[in-house]
Tab-separated table of C-alpha atoms in Angstrom:
chain	number	residue	atom	x	y	z
C	13	MET	CA	11.571	-19.439	11.713
C	14	SER	CA	14.951	-20.966	12.516
C	15	GLU	CA	15.239	-23.121	15.599
C	16	PRO	CA	16.728	-21.469	18.702
C	17	LEU	CA	19.446	-22.516	21.055
C	18	ALA	CA	19.280	-22.576	24.736
C	19	PRO	CA	17.827	-23.925	27.852
C	20	GLN	CA	19.844	-25.683	30.517
C	21	ALA	CA	23.290	-25.606	28.979
C	22	SER	CA	24.491	-22.073	29.006
C	23	ALA	CA	23.846	-18.966	27.017
C	24	PHE	CA	20.271	-18.061	27.628
C	25	ALA	CA	18.448	-18.279	30.929
C	26	PHE	CA	15.545	-20.721	30.620
C	27	VAL	CA	12.466	-20.469	32.806
C	28	ASP	CA	9.789	-23.164	32.957
C	29	SER	CA	6.324	-22.512	34.292
C	30	GLY	CA	7.002	-24.374	37.528
C	31	SER	CA	10.203	-22.636	38.591
C	32	ALA	CA	11.565	-19.187	39.407
C	33	TRP	CA	15.108	-19.000	38.146
C	34	ARG	CA	17.141	-15.977	39.116
C	35	ALA	CA	18.888	-13.969	36.424
C	36	VAL	CA	22.642	-14.365	36.172
C	37	LEU	CA	23.021	-10.576	36.296
C	38	ASP	CA	21.178	-8.005	38.351
C	39	ARG	CA	20.252	-5.531	35.594
C	40	ALA	CA	20.491	-2.737	38.237
C	41	ASP	CA	18.152	-0.356	36.423
C	42	HIS	CA	18.574	2.211	39.183
C	43	LEU	CA	22.220	2.726	38.161
C	44	ARG	CA	21.579	3.500	34.498
C	45	ASP	CA	21.000	7.217	35.202
C	46	ASP	CA	23.745	7.440	37.846
C	47	SER	CA	26.810	8.481	35.859
C	48	ALA	CA	28.898	8.976	39.000
C	49	ALA	CA	28.209	5.429	40.185
C	50	LEU	CA	28.954	3.949	36.762
C	51	THR	CA	32.189	5.906	36.527
C	52	ALA	CA	33.223	4.568	39.937
C	53	LEU	CA	32.419	1.000	38.860
C	54	TRP	CA	34.201	1.234	35.503
C	55	PRO	CA	37.890	0.699	36.451
C	56	GLN	CA	37.280	-2.711	38.056
C	57	ALA	CA	34.364	-3.735	35.848
C	58	ARG	CA	34.535	-6.583	33.323
C	59	VAL	CA	33.947	-5.399	29.772
C	60	ILE	CA	32.855	-7.677	26.925
C	61	VAL	CA	34.218	-6.380	23.618
C	62	LEU	CA	32.156	-6.992	20.463
C	63	ASP	CA	33.322	-6.470	16.905
C	64	ALA	CA	31.090	-5.108	14.141
C	65	SER	CA	29.835	-8.596	13.251
C	66	GLY	CA	28.753	-9.296	16.832
C	67	GLN	CA	31.581	-11.642	17.799
C	68	ALA	CA	33.166	-11.374	21.238
C	69	TYR	CA	36.858	-11.118	21.996
C	70	ALA	CA	38.207	-14.422	23.327
C	71	ASP	CA	41.426	-15.992	24.584
C	72	ASP	CA	43.576	-18.648	22.904
C	73	GLU	CA	41.226	-21.435	24.029
C	74	GLY	CA	38.100	-19.631	22.857
C	75	GLY	CA	36.953	-18.518	26.312
C	76	LEU	CA	35.721	-15.012	27.064
C	77	ARG	CA	38.451	-12.374	27.233
C	78	ALA	CA	36.805	-9.518	29.117
C	79	PRO	CA	39.306	-6.843	30.195
C	80	SER	CA	38.720	-4.455	33.041
C	81	GLY	CA	37.628	-0.913	32.352
C	82	GLN	CA	41.043	0.243	33.519
C	83	GLU	CA	42.734	-1.895	30.850
C	84	LEU	CA	40.713	-0.122	28.150
C	85	SER	CA	41.674	3.379	29.246
C	86	GLU	CA	44.079	3.898	26.306
C	87	GLY	CA	41.317	3.763	23.671
C	88	PRO	CA	38.811	6.468	22.688
C	89	GLY	CA	35.999	4.592	24.411
C	90	GLY	CA	35.206	4.508	28.089
C	91	VAL	CA	32.301	4.294	30.471
C	92	GLY	CA	30.436	6.928	28.438
C	93	ALA	CA	30.680	4.834	25.261
C	94	ALA	CA	29.898	1.504	26.916
C	95	VAL	CA	26.572	-0.163	27.663
C	96	PHE	CA	26.010	-1.057	31.302
C	97	LEU	CA	24.779	-4.650	31.550
C	98	GLY	CA	24.448	-5.102	35.310
C	99	LEU	CA	26.035	-6.531	38.446
C	100	ASP	CA	27.059	-10.132	39.055
C	101	GLY	CA	26.503	-12.091	42.258
C	102	GLU	CA	29.594	-10.590	43.876
C	103	GLY	CA	28.640	-7.023	43.021
C	104	GLY	CA	31.054	-6.732	40.110
C	105	ALA	CA	29.893	-4.598	37.198
C	106	TRP	CA	29.684	-5.757	33.592
C	107	PHE	CA	29.732	-3.519	30.526
C	108	ALA	CA	29.822	-4.035	26.761
C	109	ILE	CA	31.678	-1.901	24.237
C	110	GLU	CA	32.308	-1.826	20.491
C	111	ALA	CA	35.744	-3.079	19.436
C	112	GLU	CA	36.320	-0.028	17.234
C	113	LEU	CA	36.257	2.171	20.336
C	114	VAL	CA	39.087	0.448	22.197
C	115	ALA	CA	42.834	0.114	21.573
C	116	TRP	CA	42.878	-3.458	22.777
C	117	GLN	CA	43.082	-6.835	21.052
C	118	ALA	CA	42.513	-10.490	21.838
C	119	PRO	CA	43.787	-13.721	20.228
C	120	ARG	CA	40.403	-14.922	18.990
C	121	ARG	CA	36.822	-13.916	18.341
C	122	VAL	CA	33.849	-16.183	19.078
C	123	ASP	CA	30.271	-16.041	17.775
C	124	LEU	CA	27.296	-16.291	20.103
C	125	ARG	CA	26.146	-19.720	18.932
C	126	SER	CA	29.525	-21.240	19.741
C	127	ALA	CA	29.647	-19.477	23.090
C	128	ALA	CA	26.174	-20.758	23.954
C	129	ALA	CA	27.395	-24.328	23.664
C	130	HIS	CA	30.731	-24.007	25.464
C	131	TRP	CA	30.962	-21.000	27.776
C	132	PRO	CA	29.884	-20.888	31.444
C	133	LEU	CA	26.358	-19.605	32.064
C	134	LEU	CA	27.438	-16.174	33.293
C	135	HIS	CA	29.770	-15.447	30.383
C	136	ALA	CA	27.417	-16.742	27.699
C	137	SER	CA	24.426	-14.906	29.173
C	138	VAL	CA	26.360	-11.651	29.328
C	139	PHE	CA	27.344	-12.166	25.698
C	140	ALA	CA	23.718	-12.800	24.694
C	141	GLN	CA	22.550	-9.636	26.440
C	142	ALA	CA	25.344	-7.546	24.939
C	143	ARG	CA	24.752	-8.872	21.425
C	144	ALA	CA	21.018	-8.201	21.520
C	145	LEU	CA	21.613	-4.621	22.643
C	146	GLN	CA	24.312	-4.129	20.014
C	147	HIS	CA	21.913	-5.261	17.300
C	148	TRP	CA	19.154	-2.935	18.529
C	149	ARG	CA	21.450	0.082	18.779
C	150	SER	CA	22.994	-0.482	15.351
C	151	ARG	CA	19.523	-0.514	13.732
C	152	HIS	CA	18.044	2.419	15.613
C	153	ARG	CA	20.498	5.191	14.872
C	154	PHE	CA	17.751	7.286	13.310
C	155	CYS	CA	14.243	8.009	14.537
C	156	GLY	CA	11.456	5.969	12.976
C	157	ALA	CA	9.036	8.892	13.479
C	158	CYS	CA	10.927	11.791	11.883
C	159	GLY	CA	14.293	10.463	10.661
C	160	GLY	CA	16.318	12.501	13.141
C	161	GLU	CA	19.552	11.198	14.611
C	162	VAL	CA	19.183	9.202	17.805
C	163	ALA	CA	21.476	9.667	20.810
C	164	PHE	CA	21.675	6.982	23.463
C	165	ALA	CA	21.175	7.638	27.169
C	166	ARG	CA	20.601	5.668	30.382
C	167	ALA	CA	23.854	3.736	29.961
C	168	GLY	CA	22.868	2.615	26.462
C	169	TRP	CA	19.277	1.502	27.174
C	170	LEU	CA	17.368	4.504	25.799
C	171	GLY	CA	17.508	6.141	22.375
C	172	ARG	CA	16.291	9.745	22.178
C	173	CYS	CA	15.673	11.602	18.913
C	174	GLY	CA	17.456	14.945	18.693
C	175	LEU	CA	14.715	16.443	16.498
C	176	CYS	CA	11.309	15.340	17.765
C	177	GLY	CA	12.320	14.002	21.168
C	178	SER	CA	10.803	10.558	20.604
C	179	GLU	CA	12.166	7.882	22.907
C	180	HIS	CA	13.120	4.413	21.676
C	181	TYR	CA	13.676	1.320	23.807
C	182	PRO	CA	15.148	-2.139	23.107
C	183	ARG	CA	12.683	-4.398	21.308
C	184	THR	CA	11.831	-8.004	22.112
C	185	ASP	CA	9.605	-9.821	19.629
C	186	PRO	CA	7.448	-12.658	21.051
C	187	ALA	CA	7.423	-15.986	19.225
C	188	VAL	CA	5.824	-19.310	20.053
C	189	ILE	CA	7.556	-22.666	19.786
C	190	VAL	CA	5.367	-25.716	20.235
C	191	ALA	CA	5.596	-29.484	20.572
C	192	VAL	CA	2.458	-30.760	18.829
C	193	GLY	CA	1.149	-34.248	19.611
C	194	ASP	CA	-1.967	-36.169	18.619
C	195	GLY	CA	-2.010	-38.378	21.708
C	196	GLU	CA	0.325	-40.957	20.186
C	197	ARG	CA	2.735	-39.152	17.873
C	198	LEU	CA	4.831	-35.960	17.758
C	199	LEU	CA	4.674	-33.545	14.826
C	200	LEU	CA	8.073	-32.298	13.601
C	201	GLY	CA	9.108	-30.277	10.574
C	202	ARG	CA	12.284	-29.349	8.752
C	203	GLN	CA	13.451	-26.382	6.706
C	204	ALA	CA	15.298	-26.812	3.449
C	205	GLY	CA	18.505	-25.209	4.713
C	206	TRP	CA	18.930	-27.465	7.750
C	207	PRO	CA	21.370	-30.404	7.910
C	208	PRO	CA	20.035	-33.623	6.342
C	209	ARG	CA	17.368	-35.378	8.449
C	210	ARG	CA	17.261	-32.583	11.061
C	211	TYR	CA	13.761	-32.024	12.432
C	212	SER	CA	12.402	-29.652	15.036
C	213	VAL	CA	9.154	-28.493	16.587
C	214	ILE	CA	6.993	-25.781	15.028
C	215	ALA	CA	7.714	-22.089	15.720
C	216	GLY	CA	6.582	-18.674	14.563
C	217	PHE	CA	6.169	-15.034	15.553
C	218	VAL	CA	3.144	-13.553	17.274
C	219	GLU	CA	1.172	-11.212	15.016
C	220	PRO	CA	-0.532	-7.942	16.117
C	221	GLY	CA	-3.849	-8.395	17.891
C	222	GLU	CA	-3.238	-12.085	18.522
C	223	SER	CA	-3.114	-14.067	21.754
C	224	LEU	CA	-0.377	-16.657	22.277
C	225	GLU	CA	-2.900	-19.476	22.032
C	226	GLN	CA	-4.189	-18.094	18.743
C	227	THR	CA	-0.628	-17.885	17.454
C	228	VAL	CA	-0.011	-21.539	18.297
C	229	ALA	CA	-3.118	-22.643	16.390
C	230	ARG	CA	-2.440	-20.373	13.408
C	231	GLU	CA	1.255	-21.192	13.011
C	232	VAL	CA	0.732	-24.944	13.234
C	233	LEU	CA	-2.112	-24.790	10.722
C	234	GLU	CA	-0.228	-22.495	8.322
C	235	GLU	CA	2.996	-24.484	8.376
C	236	THR	CA	1.644	-28.038	8.522
C	237	GLY	CA	-2.120	-28.046	7.882
C	238	VAL	CA	-2.677	-29.702	11.272
C	239	ARG	CA	-5.547	-28.443	13.460
C	240	VAL	CA	-4.723	-27.706	17.123
C	241	ARG	CA	-7.383	-28.617	19.706
C	242	GLY	CA	-5.702	-27.035	22.738
C	243	CYS	CA	-2.329	-25.952	24.090
C	244	ARG	CA	-0.479	-25.478	27.375
C	245	TYR	CA	2.342	-23.053	28.212
C	246	LEU	CA	5.560	-24.688	29.464
C	247	GLY	CA	8.386	-22.147	29.548
C	248	SER	CA	10.265	-19.301	27.879
C	249	GLN	CA	13.704	-18.483	26.571
C	250	PRO	CA	15.319	-15.306	25.235
C	251	TRP	CA	16.636	-15.677	21.700
C	252	PRO	CA	18.986	-12.818	20.770
C	253	PHE	CA	19.161	-13.540	17.023
C	254	PRO	CA	18.391	-10.701	16.913
C	255	GLY	CA	15.841	-10.054	19.673
C	256	ALA	CA	13.061	-12.584	20.229
C	257	LEU	CA	11.504	-14.248	23.253
C	258	MET	CA	10.609	-17.884	22.621
C	259	LEU	CA	7.435	-18.948	24.444
C	260	GLY	CA	7.284	-22.729	24.687
C	261	PHE	CA	4.023	-24.697	24.480
C	262	SER	CA	2.777	-28.239	24.192
C	263	ALA	CA	-0.317	-28.752	22.065
C	264	LEU	CA	-2.850	-31.483	21.367
C	265	ALA	CA	-3.919	-31.669	17.734
C	266	GLU	CA	-6.078	-33.645	15.358
C	267	PRO	CA	-4.252	-36.522	13.598
C	268	ASP	CA	-4.353	-34.664	10.278
C	269	PRO	CA	-1.918	-35.628	7.501
C	270	PRO	CA	0.709	-32.826	7.439
C	271	GLN	CA	0.711	-30.568	4.393
C	272	VAL	CA	3.588	-28.082	4.104
C	273	GLY	CA	3.642	-24.677	2.426
C	274	ASP	CA	6.453	-22.245	1.731
C	275	GLU	CA	8.178	-22.291	5.145
C	276	LEU	CA	8.861	-26.004	5.608
C	277	GLU	CA	10.368	-28.563	3.290
C	278	GLU	CA	8.679	-31.424	5.128
C	279	ALA	CA	6.517	-32.133	8.164
C	280	ARG	CA	5.572	-35.541	9.512
C	281	TRP	CA	4.345	-37.426	12.553
C	282	PHE	CA	6.880	-39.446	14.553
C	283	THR	CA	6.055	-42.262	16.942
C	284	ARG	CA	7.241	-42.420	20.523
C	285	GLU	CA	9.668	-45.204	19.553
C	286	GLU	CA	11.159	-43.074	16.779
C	287	ILE	CA	11.596	-40.085	19.081
C	288	ARG	CA	13.137	-42.243	21.816
C	289	ALA	CA	15.642	-43.699	19.325
C	290	ALA	CA	16.462	-40.248	17.962
C	291	ALA	CA	17.053	-38.878	21.466
C	292	ALA	CA	19.368	-41.800	22.309
C	293	ARG	CA	21.217	-41.327	19.043
C	294	GLY	CA	21.890	-37.719	19.932
C	295	GLU	CA	23.129	-38.602	23.417
C	296	ARG	CA	25.634	-41.014	21.913
C	297	ASP	CA	26.621	-38.301	19.417
C	298	ARG	CA	26.578	-40.939	16.718
C	299	ASP	CA	24.726	-40.549	13.435
C	300	ASP	CA	23.730	-43.936	12.050
C	301	GLY	CA	22.368	-42.363	8.878
C	302	VAL	CA	18.908	-43.811	9.450
C	303	GLY	CA	16.510	-41.981	11.744
C	304	PRO	CA	15.731	-38.304	12.297
C	305	LEU	CA	18.193	-35.937	13.948
C	306	LEU	CA	16.717	-33.790	16.711
C	307	SER	CA	17.583	-30.276	17.802
C	308	PRO	CA	20.789	-29.813	19.845
C	309	SER	CA	20.542	-30.497	23.559
C	310	ILE	CA	21.089	-26.799	24.343
C	311	SER	CA	17.897	-25.762	22.525
C	312	ILE	CA	14.441	-25.082	23.925
C	313	SER	CA	13.085	-27.007	20.950
C	314	ARG	CA	14.931	-30.108	22.181
C	315	TRP	CA	13.683	-29.485	25.713
C	316	LEU	CA	10.117	-29.438	24.434
C	317	ILE	CA	10.722	-32.701	22.567
C	318	ASP	CA	12.157	-34.276	25.725
C	319	GLN	CA	9.138	-33.065	27.711
C	320	TRP	CA	6.767	-34.634	25.193
C	321	LEU	CA	8.691	-37.919	25.245
C	322	ALA	CA	8.724	-38.075	29.043
C	323	GLU	CA	4.965	-37.537	29.214
C	324	ALA	CA	4.336	-40.070	26.431
C	325	GLU	CA	6.483	-42.694	28.177
C	326	ALA	CA	4.711	-42.092	31.468
C	327	HIS	CA	1.320	-42.433	29.786
C	328	ALA	CA	2.391	-45.673	28.100
C	329	ARG	CA	3.420	-47.138	31.462
C	330	GLY	CA	-0.053	-46.386	32.736
């Protein structure tokens, strides 16, 4: 699967196993059925506007342009057509709405990947949440059980079939992403469509009836032919492209020669010196055309690589 964006920088809240990070928004589930409360919040609320392709309305500099609910009152949409996202730290409400439902424009539109790298945490996280919900709603307009039309309730968080009454909720698909080492080297792979010399850690989706640890072993073996001896959970990150949760692991594996199949173009072991040089190259933002290029610094894949390097350096120092 494609490598995700995210940890420390902005868009997606990152949680490691040794910390308890608070969400940027209080999802305020208790308000989703309270239409009177949502209506009262709407005029002063911030509303992120998404076009049909999932891009957000932005200002001239590419920052978030989120009007108030009152500013959107001229369009056909309103609180009843919007999705309630939650409350910020000051108690202000945030909603999301489709651009086609509002008579309001903005100078620019920005995609989520760009926002993840440049927007403040609150704005980028709100965008990520809104985009994931937009994707789910657009693909669940009809019931998977009977084909009936689905109407959305609970401020956009519940789909209910008008024929059979089945209820549908937003989906999150679990996936593992793992930094695999053999005690001395780090295993990285690359897909054919990536930029030249770009490498990342191994990732894949959890299959039915499988534990996370089993997924780690299976995915690494399937994609690289390397046998995993054990693994350890490190942290997680939401990945709204379209709706996955990345579960980060480190793993110890046998020093098997990598053998790729259909998913990867290449997989190989890298020494600690090679990874250190690649990390420094990225920090200088200078491509010397020689060594591997690692994942962007805003990605959980890069965070896992940095974690592996830090542990390897500490072990080398004794």
